[in-house]
PDB file of C-alpha atoms in Angstrom:
ATOM      1  CA  MET Y   1      -2.558 -14.457  21.270  1.00 77.00           C
ATOM      2  CA  GLY Y   2      -0.218 -13.259  24.192  1.00 82.00           C
ATOM      3  CA  PRO Y   3       0.919 -10.466  25.479  1.00 79.00           C
ATOM      4  CA  VAL Y   4       4.667 -10.914  23.597  1.00 83.00           C
ATOM      5  CA  GLU Y   5       2.808 -11.211  20.395  1.00 85.00           C
ATOM      6  CA  LEU Y   6       0.731  -8.119  21.174  1.00 84.00           C
ATOM      7  CA  LEU Y   7       3.884  -6.356  21.779  1.00 85.00           C
ATOM      8  CA  HIS Y   8       5.536  -7.105  18.904  1.00 93.00           C
ATOM      9  CA  MET Y   9       2.563  -6.924  16.448  1.00 96.00           C
ATOM     10  CA  SER Y  10       3.098  -4.469  13.216  1.00 97.00           C
ATOM     11  CA  VAL Y  11       0.359  -4.040  11.080  1.00 98.00           C
ATOM     12  CA  PHE Y  12       1.650  -4.030   7.569  1.00 98.00           C
ATOM     13  CA  SER Y  13      -1.194  -3.813   5.098  1.00 98.00           C
ATOM     14  CA  GLN Y  14      -4.976  -2.051   4.598  1.00 98.00           C
ATOM     15  CA  SER Y  15      -8.020  -1.966   2.441  1.00 98.00           C
ATOM     16  CA  PHE Y  16     -11.463  -0.578   3.145  1.00 98.00           C
ATOM     17  CA  SER Y  17     -14.461  -2.751   1.580  1.00 98.00           C
ATOM     18  CA  PRO Y  18     -16.017  -1.416  -1.918  1.00 97.00           C
ATOM     19  CA  CYS Y  19     -19.397  -0.466   0.497  1.00 97.00           C
ATOM     20  CA  GLY Y  20     -16.780   1.939   2.574  1.00 97.00           C
ATOM     21  CA  ARG Y  21     -18.043   0.282   5.404  1.00 97.00           C
ATOM     22  CA  PHE Y  22     -15.503  -2.195   6.850  1.00 98.00           C
ATOM     23  CA  LEU Y  23     -11.682  -1.949   6.900  1.00 98.00           C
ATOM     24  CA  ALA Y  24      -9.662  -4.954   6.664  1.00 98.00           C
ATOM     25  CA  ALA Y  25      -5.888  -4.963   8.018  1.00 98.00           C
ATOM     26  CA  GLY Y  26      -3.146  -7.380   7.630  1.00 98.00           C
ATOM     27  CA  ASN Y  27      -0.236  -8.239  10.559  1.00 98.00           C
ATOM     28  CA  ASN Y  28       2.860  -9.580  10.995  1.00 97.00           C
ATOM     29  CA  TYR Y  29       1.481 -13.012  11.942  1.00 97.00           C
ATOM     30  CA  GLY Y  30      -0.499 -13.751   8.862  1.00 97.00           C
ATOM     31  CA  GLU Y  31      -3.906 -12.534  10.100  1.00 98.00           C
ATOM     32  CA  ILE Y  32      -6.301 -10.163   8.592  1.00 98.00           C
ATOM     33  CA  ALA Y  33      -8.826  -8.436  11.027  1.00 98.00           C
ATOM     34  CA  VAL Y  34     -12.025  -6.957   9.624  1.00 98.00           C
ATOM     35  CA  PHE Y  35     -13.210  -3.715  11.343  1.00 98.00           C
ATOM     36  CA  SER Y  36     -16.940  -2.508  11.398  1.00 98.00           C
ATOM     37  CA  LEU Y  37     -16.528   1.492  10.672  1.00 97.00           C
ATOM     38  CA  SER Y  38     -19.908   2.022  11.284  1.00 95.00           C
ATOM     39  CA  ALA Y  39     -19.999   0.345  14.784  1.00 96.00           C
ATOM     40  CA  ALA Y  40     -16.792   2.277  15.869  1.00 97.00           C
ATOM     41  CA  LEU Y  41     -17.915   5.943  14.714  1.00 95.00           C
ATOM     42  CA  SER Y  42     -21.697   5.050  16.417  1.00 95.00           C
ATOM     43  CA  PRO Y  43     -22.093   7.620  19.175  1.00 93.00           C
ATOM     44  CA  ASP Y  44     -23.040   4.592  21.423  1.00 93.00           C
ATOM     45  CA  ALA Y  45     -19.612   3.092  20.528  1.00 92.00           C
ATOM     46  CA  THR Y  46     -17.541   1.105  23.268  1.00 92.00           C
ATOM     47  CA  ALA Y  47     -14.370  -0.287  23.658  1.00 91.00           C
ATOM     48  CA  LEU Y  48     -15.628  -3.294  21.972  1.00 94.00           C
ATOM     49  CA  SER Y  49     -16.811  -1.444  18.785  1.00 96.00           C
ATOM     50  CA  GLN Y  50     -12.734  -0.622  18.171  1.00 97.00           C
ATOM     51  CA  LYS Y  51     -12.033  -4.489  17.993  1.00 98.00           C
ATOM     52  CA  PRO Y  52     -12.446  -6.781  15.107  1.00 98.00           C
ATOM     53  CA  VAL Y  53     -15.619  -8.398  14.242  1.00 97.00           C
ATOM     54  CA  LEU Y  54     -13.616 -10.941  12.516  1.00 97.00           C
ATOM     55  CA  THR Y  55      -9.998 -11.987  12.764  1.00 98.00           C
ATOM     56  CA  PHE Y  56      -8.651 -14.868  10.804  1.00 98.00           C
ATOM     57  CA  THR Y  57      -5.105 -16.197   9.523  1.00 97.00           C
ATOM     58  CA  ALA Y  58      -4.706 -15.850   5.596  1.00 98.00           C
ATOM     59  CA  HIS Y  59      -1.270 -16.902   5.183  1.00 97.00           C
ATOM     60  CA  GLU Y  60       1.914 -18.482   6.931  1.00 94.00           C
ATOM     61  CA  GLY Y  61       3.971 -15.201   6.930  1.00 94.00           C
ATOM     62  CA  PRO Y  62       3.198 -11.725   7.208  1.00 97.00           C
ATOM     63  CA  VAL Y  63       0.152  -9.862   5.418  1.00 98.00           C
ATOM     64  CA  PHE Y  64       2.287  -7.643   3.327  1.00 97.00           C
ATOM     65  CA  SER Y  65      -0.551  -6.318   0.794  1.00 98.00           C
ATOM     66  CA  LEU Y  66      -4.190  -6.066   1.084  1.00 98.00           C
ATOM     67  CA  LEU Y  67      -6.477  -4.748  -1.889  1.00 98.00           C
ATOM     68  CA  SER Y  68     -10.248  -4.488  -2.604  1.00 98.00           C
ATOM     69  CA  THR Y  69     -11.925  -5.131  -5.781  1.00 96.00           C
ATOM     70  CA  ASP Y  70     -15.704  -4.537  -6.478  1.00 94.00           C
ATOM     71  CA  CYS Y  71     -16.238  -7.521  -4.510  1.00 96.00           C
ATOM     72  CA  HIS Y  72     -13.183  -9.066  -3.528  1.00 98.00           C
ATOM     73  CA  LEU Y  73     -10.588  -8.772  -0.929  1.00 98.00           C
ATOM     74  CA  LEU Y  74      -7.187  -9.977  -2.212  1.00 98.00           C
ATOM     75  CA  SER Y  75      -4.161 -10.497   0.454  1.00 98.00           C
ATOM     76  CA  ALA Y  76      -0.512 -11.296  -0.478  1.00 97.00           C
ATOM     77  CA  GLY Y  77       2.049 -13.031   1.705  1.00 93.00           C
ATOM     78  CA  ASN Y  78       4.891 -15.261   0.956  1.00 91.00           C
ATOM     79  CA  GLY Y  79       5.032 -16.452  -2.896  1.00 92.00           C
ATOM     80  CA  GLU Y  80       1.060 -16.365  -2.450  1.00 95.00           C
ATOM     81  CA  ILE Y  81      -2.245 -14.520  -3.001  1.00 97.00           C
ATOM     82  CA  SER Y  82      -5.555 -15.093  -1.936  1.00 98.00           C
ATOM     83  CA  CYS Y  83      -9.071 -13.973  -2.926  1.00 98.00           C
ATOM     84  CA  TRP Y  84     -11.671 -13.219  -0.341  1.00 98.00           C
ATOM     85  CA  SER Y  85     -15.323 -12.579  -0.867  1.00 98.00           C
ATOM     86  CA  TRP Y  86     -16.344  -9.020   0.969  1.00 98.00           C
ATOM     87  CA  SER Y  87     -19.686 -10.630   1.154  1.00 97.00           C
ATOM     88  CA  ASP Y  88     -18.349 -13.726   2.769  1.00 97.00           C
ATOM     89  CA  LEU Y  89     -16.122 -11.652   5.311  1.00 97.00           C
ATOM     90  CA  THR Y  90     -18.952  -9.861   6.804  1.00 95.00           C
ATOM     91  CA  LYS Y  91     -20.875 -13.018   7.313  1.00 95.00           C
ATOM     92  CA  LYS Y  92     -17.974 -14.280   9.088  1.00 95.00           C
ATOM     93  CA  ASN Y  93     -17.234 -17.186   6.558  1.00 93.00           C
ATOM     94  CA  VAL Y  94     -13.475 -17.297   6.014  1.00 95.00           C
ATOM     95  CA  LYS Y  95     -12.788 -19.662   3.014  1.00 96.00           C
ATOM     96  CA  PRO Y  96     -10.795 -18.333   0.373  1.00 97.00           C
ATOM     97  CA  LEU Y  97     -12.098 -18.456  -3.416  1.00 97.00           C
ATOM     98  CA  TRP Y  98      -8.936 -18.945  -4.469  1.00 97.00           C
ATOM     99  CA  THR Y  99      -4.984 -18.934  -3.928  1.00 96.00           C
ATOM    100  CA  LYS Y 100      -2.493 -18.409  -6.759  1.00 95.00           C
ATOM    101  CA  ARG Y 101       1.338 -18.686  -6.564  1.00 93.00           C
ATOM    102  CA  PRO Y 102       3.388 -16.847  -9.828  1.00 89.00           C
ATOM    103  CA  ASN Y 103       5.737 -18.835 -10.994  1.00 83.00           C
ATOM    104  CA  PHE Y 104       8.948 -18.101  -8.906  1.00 77.00           C
ATOM    105  CA  ASN Y 105      12.127 -19.862  -9.696  1.00 70.00           C
ATOM    106  CA  LEU Y 106      13.850 -21.375  -6.810  1.00 65.00           C
ATOM    107  CA  GLU Y 107      13.019 -19.525  -3.372  1.00 76.00           C
ATOM    108  CA  ILE Y 108       9.595 -18.230  -2.413  1.00 80.00           C
ATOM    109  CA  PRO Y 109       9.725 -14.542  -2.197  1.00 86.00           C
ATOM    110  CA  GLU Y 110       7.804 -11.957  -0.478  1.00 91.00           C
ATOM    111  CA  ILE Y 111       4.989 -10.626  -2.354  1.00 95.00           C
ATOM    112  CA  ASN Y 112       5.323  -6.416  -1.369  1.00 94.00           C
ATOM    113  CA  ALA Y 113       2.912  -4.804  -3.567  1.00 97.00           C
ATOM    114  CA  MET Y 114      -0.146  -5.423  -5.498  1.00 98.00           C
ATOM    115  CA  VAL Y 115      -2.328  -3.106  -7.600  1.00 98.00           C
ATOM    116  CA  LEU Y 116      -5.190  -3.468 -10.058  1.00 97.00           C
ATOM    117  CA  ASN Y 117      -5.047  -2.533 -13.839  1.00 97.00           C
ATOM    118  CA  THR Y 118      -8.809  -2.176 -14.841  1.00 94.00           C
ATOM    119  CA  ARG Y 119      -7.909  -1.489 -18.223  1.00 93.00           C
ATOM    120  CA  ASP Y 120      -7.565  -5.026 -18.912  1.00 94.00           C
ATOM    121  CA  ASN Y 121      -8.855  -6.330 -15.476  1.00 96.00           C
ATOM    122  CA  SER Y 122      -5.402  -7.595 -14.197  1.00 97.00           C
ATOM    123  CA  LEU Y 123      -3.383  -7.422 -10.968  1.00 98.00           C
ATOM    124  CA  VAL Y 124      -0.014  -6.486 -11.190  1.00 98.00           C
ATOM    125  CA  VAL Y 125       2.260  -8.147  -8.518  1.00 97.00           C
ATOM    126  CA  GLY Y 126       5.630  -7.031  -7.159  1.00 96.00           C
ATOM    127  CA  GLY Y 127       8.183  -8.819  -4.997  1.00 91.00           C
ATOM    128  CA  GLY Y 128      11.171 -10.374  -3.987  1.00 92.00           C
ATOM    129  CA  ASP Y 129      12.294 -12.097  -6.783  1.00 93.00           C
ATOM    130  CA  ASN Y 130      13.026  -8.571  -8.682  1.00 95.00           C
ATOM    131  CA  ASN Y 131      10.001  -9.155 -11.357  1.00 96.00           C
ATOM    132  CA  ILE Y 132       6.800  -7.855 -11.956  1.00 97.00           C
ATOM    133  CA  HIS Y 133       3.850 -10.790 -12.389  1.00 96.00           C
ATOM    134  CA  ILE Y 134       0.825  -9.720 -14.234  1.00 97.00           C
ATOM    135  CA  LEU Y 135      -2.445 -12.022 -13.254  1.00 97.00           C
ATOM    136  CA  ASP Y 136      -4.941 -12.131 -15.567  1.00 97.00           C
ATOM    137  CA  LEU Y 137      -8.226 -11.928 -12.963  1.00 96.00           C
ATOM    138  CA  GLU Y 138     -10.560 -13.281 -15.398  1.00 95.00           C
ATOM    139  CA  HIS Y 139      -9.105 -16.511 -16.336  1.00 95.00           C
ATOM    140  CA  GLY Y 140      -6.822 -16.413 -13.160  1.00 95.00           C
ATOM    141  CA  ILE Y 141      -3.582 -16.998 -14.904  1.00 95.00           C
ATOM    142  CA  PHE Y 142      -0.413 -15.365 -14.797  1.00 95.00           C
ATOM    143  CA  LYS Y 143       0.185 -14.029 -18.438  1.00 95.00           C
ATOM    144  CA  ALA Y 144       3.459 -11.780 -18.268  1.00 96.00           C
ATOM    145  CA  VAL Y 145       6.718 -11.059 -16.579  1.00 96.00           C
ATOM    146  CA  LEU Y 146       8.269  -7.941 -16.630  1.00 97.00           C
ATOM    147  CA  GLN Y 147      12.022  -7.858 -15.772  1.00 97.00           C
ATOM    148  CA  GLY Y 148      14.448  -5.230 -15.441  1.00 97.00           C
ATOM    149  CA  HIS Y 149      14.762  -4.625 -11.435  1.00 97.00           C
ATOM    150  CA  SER Y 150      18.156  -5.886 -10.324  1.00 97.00           C
ATOM    151  CA  ASP Y 151      16.770  -5.957  -6.638  1.00 96.00           C
ATOM    152  CA  TYR Y 152      13.400  -6.558  -4.629  1.00 95.00           C
ATOM    153  CA  VAL Y 153      10.265  -4.660  -6.136  1.00 97.00           C
ATOM    154  CA  HIS Y 154       8.903  -2.877  -3.486  1.00 97.00           C
ATOM    155  CA  CYS Y 155       6.139  -0.322  -4.770  1.00 98.00           C
ATOM    156  CA  LEU Y 156       3.714  -0.194  -7.817  1.00 98.00           C
ATOM    157  CA  SER Y 157       1.674   2.263  -9.470  1.00 98.00           C
ATOM    158  CA  VAL Y 158      -0.767   2.174 -12.793  1.00 97.00           C
ATOM    159  CA  ARG Y 159      -1.592   5.268 -14.728  1.00 96.00           C
ATOM    160  CA  GLU Y 160      -4.348   3.597 -16.939  1.00 90.00           C
ATOM    161  CA  ARG Y 161      -4.820   6.609 -19.049  1.00 91.00           C
ATOM    162  CA  GLU Y 162      -1.436   6.026 -20.277  1.00 93.00           C
ATOM    163  CA  ALA Y 163      -1.286   2.170 -20.228  1.00 94.00           C
ATOM    164  CA  GLU Y 164       1.363   2.937 -17.676  1.00 97.00           C
ATOM    165  CA  ILE Y 165       2.751   0.519 -14.665  1.00 98.00           C
ATOM    166  CA  LEU Y 166       5.432   2.037 -12.581  1.00 98.00           C
ATOM    167  CA  SER Y 167       7.925   0.404 -10.175  1.00 98.00           C
ATOM    168  CA  GLY Y 168      10.260   1.022  -7.504  1.00 98.00           C
ATOM    169  CA  GLY Y 169      12.749  -1.478  -5.996  1.00 98.00           C
ATOM    170  CA  GLU Y 170      15.736  -1.966  -3.538  1.00 98.00           C
ATOM    171  CA  ASP Y 171      17.733  -1.189  -6.686  1.00 98.00           C
ATOM    172  CA  GLY Y 172      17.270   2.545  -6.551  1.00 98.00           C
ATOM    173  CA  ALA Y 173      15.593   2.919  -9.771  1.00 98.00           C
ATOM    174  CA  VAL Y 174      11.672   3.829 -10.723  1.00 98.00           C
ATOM    175  CA  ARG Y 175      11.161   1.823 -13.992  1.00 98.00           C
ATOM    176  CA  MET Y 176       8.094   2.767 -16.279  1.00 98.00           C
ATOM    177  CA  TRP Y 177       6.503  -0.213 -18.047  1.00 98.00           C
ATOM    178  CA  ASP Y 178       4.048  -0.165 -21.491  1.00 97.00           C
ATOM    179  CA  SER Y 179       1.429  -2.460 -19.954  1.00 95.00           C
ATOM    180  CA  ARG Y 180       0.313  -3.542 -23.028  1.00 94.00           C
ATOM    181  CA  THR Y 181       3.731  -4.524 -24.582  1.00 95.00           C
ATOM    182  CA  GLY Y 182       5.496  -5.380 -20.878  1.00 95.00           C
ATOM    183  CA  GLN Y 183       8.516  -3.208 -22.075  1.00 96.00           C
ATOM    184  CA  SER Y 184      10.264  -0.942 -19.868  1.00 96.00           C
ATOM    185  CA  VAL Y 185      10.037   2.254 -21.488  1.00 96.00           C
ATOM    186  CA  HIS Y 186      11.818   4.733 -18.891  1.00 97.00           C
ATOM    187  CA  CYS Y 187      14.225   3.955 -15.663  1.00 98.00           C
ATOM    188  CA  VAL Y 188      14.733   7.099 -13.376  1.00 98.00           C
ATOM    189  CA  GLU Y 189      17.642   6.395 -10.844  1.00 98.00           C
ATOM    190  CA  ILE Y 190      16.260   8.804  -8.296  1.00 98.00           C
ATOM    191  CA  TYR Y 191      19.535   8.690  -6.003  1.00 98.00           C
ATOM    192  CA  LYS Y 192      21.697   9.896  -8.724  1.00 98.00           C
ATOM    193  CA  TYR Y 193      19.692  12.936  -8.667  1.00 98.00           C
ATOM    194  CA  GLU Y 194      21.534  15.512  -6.099  1.00 97.00           C
ATOM    195  CA  SER Y 195      18.607  16.971  -4.839  1.00 97.00           C
ATOM    196  CA  CYS Y 196      16.801  13.379  -3.755  1.00 97.00           C
ATOM    197  CA  ALA Y 197      20.003  11.546  -2.835  1.00 98.00           C
ATOM    198  CA  ARG Y 198      20.375  10.725   0.734  1.00 98.00           C
ATOM    199  CA  PRO Y 199      23.590   8.095   0.486  1.00 97.00           C
ATOM    200  CA  GLN Y 200      23.188   7.625   4.463  1.00 97.00           C
ATOM    201  CA  TYR Y 201      19.346   5.762   4.080  1.00 97.00           C
ATOM    202  CA  GLY Y 202      20.801   3.853   0.833  1.00 97.00           C
ATOM    203  CA  LYS Y 203      19.083   3.942  -2.618  1.00 98.00           C
ATOM    204  CA  TRP Y 204      16.074   2.075  -2.398  1.00 98.00           C
ATOM    205  CA  ILE Y 205      12.633   3.151  -3.561  1.00 98.00           C
ATOM    206  CA  SER Y 206      10.036   2.071  -0.759  1.00 98.00           C
ATOM    207  CA  CYS Y 207       7.056   4.098  -1.701  1.00 98.00           C
ATOM    208  CA  LEU Y 208       5.608   5.067  -5.005  1.00 98.00           C
ATOM    209  CA  THR Y 209       2.093   6.638  -5.889  1.00 98.00           C
ATOM    210  CA  THR Y 210       0.879   8.636  -8.982  1.00 97.00           C
ATOM    211  CA  ASP Y 211      -1.704  11.222  -9.735  1.00 95.00           C
ATOM    212  CA  SER Y 212      -2.124  11.908 -13.659  1.00 89.00           C
ATOM    213  CA  ASP Y 213       0.795  13.591 -14.850  1.00 94.00           C
ATOM    214  CA  TRP Y 214       2.654  13.589 -11.524  1.00 97.00           C
ATOM    215  CA  MET Y 215       4.729  10.771  -9.352  1.00 98.00           C
ATOM    216  CA  LEU Y 216       5.749  11.144  -5.686  1.00 98.00           C
ATOM    217  CA  CYS Y 217       8.323   8.753  -4.607  1.00 98.00           C
ATOM    218  CA  GLY Y 218      11.234   7.946  -1.809  1.00 98.00           C
ATOM    219  CA  GLY Y 219      12.380   5.719   0.738  1.00 98.00           C
ATOM    220  CA  GLY Y 220      16.289   5.985   0.803  1.00 98.00           C
ATOM    221  CA  PRO Y 221      16.217   9.312  -0.941  1.00 98.00           C
ATOM    222  CA  SER Y 222      14.031  12.260  -0.096  1.00 98.00           C
ATOM    223  CA  LEU Y 223      10.448  11.987  -0.872  1.00 98.00           C
ATOM    224  CA  SER Y 224      10.099  13.835  -4.097  1.00 98.00           C
ATOM    225  CA  LEU Y 225       7.540  15.300  -6.456  1.00 98.00           C
ATOM    226  CA  TRP Y 226       8.191  14.841 -10.176  1.00 98.00           C
ATOM    227  CA  HIS Y 227       6.604  16.010 -13.378  1.00 97.00           C
ATOM    228  CA  LEU Y 228       6.381  12.638 -15.268  1.00 95.00           C
ATOM    229  CA  ARG Y 229       6.682  14.116 -18.664  1.00 92.00           C
ATOM    230  CA  SER Y 230       9.934  16.316 -18.031  1.00 93.00           C
ATOM    231  CA  LEU Y 231      10.825  13.274 -15.633  1.00 94.00           C
ATOM    232  CA  SER Y 232      12.483  15.817 -13.116  1.00 94.00           C
ATOM    233  CA  PRO Y 233      11.917  16.479  -9.444  1.00 97.00           C
ATOM    234  CA  THR Y 234      10.004  19.653  -9.071  1.00 97.00           C
ATOM    235  CA  SER Y 235       9.526  19.361  -5.202  1.00 98.00           C
ATOM    236  CA  ILE Y 236      11.858  17.578  -2.726  1.00 98.00           C
ATOM    237  CA  PHE Y 237      10.033  17.130   1.122  1.00 98.00           C
ATOM    238  CA  PRO Y 238      12.397  17.769   4.034  1.00 97.00           C
ATOM    239  CA  LEU Y 239      11.042  14.549   6.123  1.00 97.00           C
ATOM    240  CA  THR Y 240      13.380  12.462   8.297  1.00 94.00           C
ATOM    241  CA  GLY Y 241      13.755   8.806   7.900  1.00 95.00           C
ATOM    242  CA  CYS Y 242      12.202   6.555   4.971  1.00 97.00           C
ATOM    243  CA  GLN Y 243       9.118   7.039   4.009  1.00 98.00           C
ATOM    244  CA  ARG Y 244       7.148   3.852   3.267  1.00 98.00           C
ATOM    245  CA  GLN Y 245       3.436   5.078   1.548  1.00 98.00           C
ATOM    246  CA  THR Y 246       2.478   8.494   0.536  1.00 98.00           C
ATOM    247  CA  SER Y 247      -0.854   9.830  -1.044  1.00 97.00           C
ATOM    248  CA  PHE Y 248      -2.069  12.747  -2.812  1.00 97.00           C
ATOM    249  CA  TYR Y 249      -5.014  14.381  -0.797  1.00 95.00           C
ATOM    250  CA  GLN Y 250      -6.862  17.362  -2.060  1.00 92.00           C
ATOM    251  CA  ASP Y 251      -3.975  19.864  -2.678  1.00 92.00           C
ATOM    252  CA  MET Y 252      -1.880  17.964  -0.373  1.00 96.00           C
ATOM    253  CA  ILE Y 253       0.534  15.118   0.278  1.00 98.00           C
ATOM    254  CA  LEU Y 254       0.225  13.035   3.304  1.00 98.00           C
ATOM    255  CA  ALA Y 255       3.252  10.237   3.905  1.00 98.00           C
ATOM    256  CA  VAL Y 256       3.955   8.011   6.792  1.00 98.00           C
ATOM    257  CA  GLY Y 257       7.487   6.106   7.404  1.00 98.00           C
ATOM    258  CA  GLU Y 258      10.004   5.977  10.316  1.00 96.00           C
ATOM    259  CA  GLY Y 259       8.608   8.168  13.221  1.00 95.00           C
ATOM    260  CA  PRO Y 260       5.288   8.530  14.789  1.00 97.00           C
ATOM    261  CA  SER Y 261       3.525  10.781  13.082  1.00 98.00           C
ATOM    262  CA  VAL Y 262       1.450  11.702   9.685  1.00 98.00           C
ATOM    263  CA  ALA Y 263       3.288  14.224   7.769  1.00 98.00           C
ATOM    264  CA  HIS Y 264       1.420  17.048   5.843  1.00 98.00           C
ATOM    265  CA  CYS Y 265       3.037  18.204   2.965  1.00 98.00           C
ATOM    266  CA  LEU Y 266       1.830  21.171   0.492  1.00 98.00           C
ATOM    267  CA  LEU Y 267       2.566  20.531  -3.184  1.00 96.00           C
ATOM    268  CA  GLY Y 268       5.565  22.907  -2.929  1.00 97.00           C
ATOM    269  CA  GLY Y 269       7.561  21.112  -1.246  1.00 97.00           C
ATOM    270  CA  GLU Y 270       6.779  22.565   2.568  1.00 98.00           C
ATOM    271  CA  VAL Y 271       6.097  20.280   5.405  1.00 98.00           C
ATOM    272  CA  LYS Y 272       2.774  21.752   6.724  1.00 97.00           C
ATOM    273  CA  ALA Y 273       2.403  19.883   9.932  1.00 97.00           C
ATOM    274  CA  GLN Y 274       3.040  16.379  11.458  1.00 97.00           C
ATOM    275  CA  ILE Y 275       0.406  14.989  13.015  1.00 98.00           C
ATOM    276  CA  PRO Y 276       0.965  12.430  16.190  1.00 97.00           C
ATOM    277  CA  CYS Y 277       0.144   8.708  16.054  1.00 98.00           C
ATOM    278  CA  THR Y 278       0.357   5.930  18.673  1.00 96.00           C
ATOM    279  CA  PRO Y 279       2.563   3.505  16.973  1.00 97.00           C
ATOM    280  CA  GLN Y 280       6.367   4.239  16.922  1.00 97.00           C
ATOM    281  CA  SER Y 281       6.605   4.123  12.986  1.00 98.00           C
ATOM    282  CA  LEU Y 282       4.489   3.777  10.332  1.00 98.00           C
ATOM    283  CA  ASN Y 283       3.904   1.345   7.405  1.00 98.00           C
ATOM    284  CA  THR Y 284       0.149   1.977   6.024  1.00 98.00           C
ATOM    285  CA  LEU Y 285      -2.079   4.594   5.373  1.00 98.00           C
ATOM    286  CA  GLN Y 286      -5.367   4.602   3.877  1.00 98.00           C
ATOM    287  CA  LEU Y 287      -8.313   6.974   2.873  1.00 97.00           C
ATOM    288  CA  ASN Y 288     -11.664   5.898   2.949  1.00 97.00           C
ATOM    289  CA  THR Y 289     -13.501   7.472  -0.462  1.00 92.00           C
ATOM    290  CA  ASN Y 290     -15.542   4.560  -0.583  1.00 92.00           C
ATOM    291  CA  SER Y 291     -18.390   5.787   1.470  1.00 92.00           C
ATOM    292  CA  ALA Y 292     -18.993   9.638   2.489  1.00 91.00           C
ATOM    293  CA  GLU Y 293     -20.589   8.901   5.731  1.00 92.00           C
ATOM    294  CA  HIS Y 294     -17.327   6.729   7.099  1.00 95.00           C
ATOM    295  CA  ARG Y 295     -14.782   9.256   5.682  1.00 95.00           C
ATOM    296  CA  MET Y 296     -11.600   8.437   7.390  1.00 97.00           C
ATOM    297  CA  LEU Y 297      -7.787   8.162   7.159  1.00 98.00           C
ATOM    298  CA  THR Y 298      -6.281   4.812   8.908  1.00 98.00           C
ATOM    299  CA  VAL Y 299      -3.136   4.421   9.883  1.00 98.00           C
ATOM    300  CA  GLY Y 300      -0.839   1.226  11.218  1.00 98.00           C
ATOM    301  CA  GLY Y 301       2.386   0.380  12.022  1.00 98.00           C
ATOM    302  CA  SER Y 302       4.547  -0.885  14.987  1.00 98.00           C
ATOM    303  CA  SER Y 303       1.690  -1.493  17.125  1.00 97.00           C
ATOM    304  CA  ASN Y 304      -1.583  -3.616  17.388  1.00 97.00           C
ATOM    305  CA  HIS Y 305      -2.883  -0.076  17.171  1.00 97.00           C
ATOM    306  CA  ILE Y 306      -4.804   1.218  14.085  1.00 98.00           C
ATOM    307  CA  ASP Y 307      -5.028   5.247  14.156  1.00 98.00           C
ATOM    308  CA  VAL Y 308      -7.945   6.583  12.873  1.00 98.00           C
ATOM    309  CA  PHE Y 309      -8.448   9.953  11.901  1.00 97.00           C
ATOM    310  CA  THR Y 310     -12.133  11.277  10.622  1.00 95.00           C
ATOM    311  CA  ASN Y 311     -10.545  15.129  10.743  1.00 92.00           C
ATOM    312  CA  LEU Y 312      -6.867  15.108   9.115  1.00 92.00           C
ATOM    313  CA  SER Y 313      -5.671  17.407  11.877  1.00 92.00           C
ATOM    314  CA  TYR Y 314      -5.867  15.108  15.230  1.00 94.00           C
ATOM    315  CA  ARG Y 315      -6.199  11.111  15.989  1.00 96.00           C
ATOM    316  CA  ALA Y 316     -10.138  10.613  16.729  1.00 96.00           C
ATOM    317  CA  PHE Y 317      -9.650   6.986  18.255  1.00 97.00           C
ATOM    318  CA  SER Y 318      -7.998   3.862  17.624  1.00 97.00           C
ATOM    319  CA  LEU Y 319      -9.008   0.419  16.025  1.00 98.00           C
ATOM    320  CA  SER Y 320      -6.992  -2.263  17.727  1.00 97.00           C
ATOM    321  CA  PHE Y 321      -6.151  -6.281  16.859  1.00 95.00           C
TER     322      PHE Y 321
END
């Protein structure tokens, strides 16, 4: 890869291995890089330790989404999902176990989001055809299509205890679906709430995450915290630009988006800190909770560098493609 490609690289997706010792990251060129976290965190780490142990081309277009199951890495590109064995990848064997394509009508849309529903061992997939496709992982077949969004689906979350799937889209709606019947149960148009609306940024929902009875969502509208029983916003976070990914962490909320920093917010709506990052704009944040000794937050965006935070208040070092 030449200097021009490196200059224009963006990291779109990340996933930690089930053992927590490796990080996979996907970029805009269809490549997946696998990093050894034990090598990068070692007291004897060199510049080489922050480079991938393996880089391979997984898809023709960007790798929009990565997700790990008990022993597999799932990657999504334009219209297709591939499955890789983590134990194969750590041995540098890069043959996919399978590649599947949802039934799309005409064009091949990008797949923007994937989330696991362990309740019925299915993969919930959302993308550019405005629909949500459910892949039965046991039998390897797409078993349902959830229709209701009138534009791109950008983000997904699953509430397993409630058997509920949540989706956010370009149409400005967050839809809640019954995962057993595939029916849309609620539809909340976030931009219609005055406290959340930011018409100058648009109405699209680009990030969504849930934790028991709470939901975080944002994009065009301000990042906001919602109570799901009352379906009302309880806190609005005064962050500039559109947020692209957010996560609950202990008694805080972490968010990344347009701008070179990770925002630490309190549940009440206060922005407690903005921690500087290497990329000028951020797409993805991931917390490694799979391994206590490799506990970290990793952040990627408009750069070939992935920032690593072993302590949330400052960047420790960067991994790079």
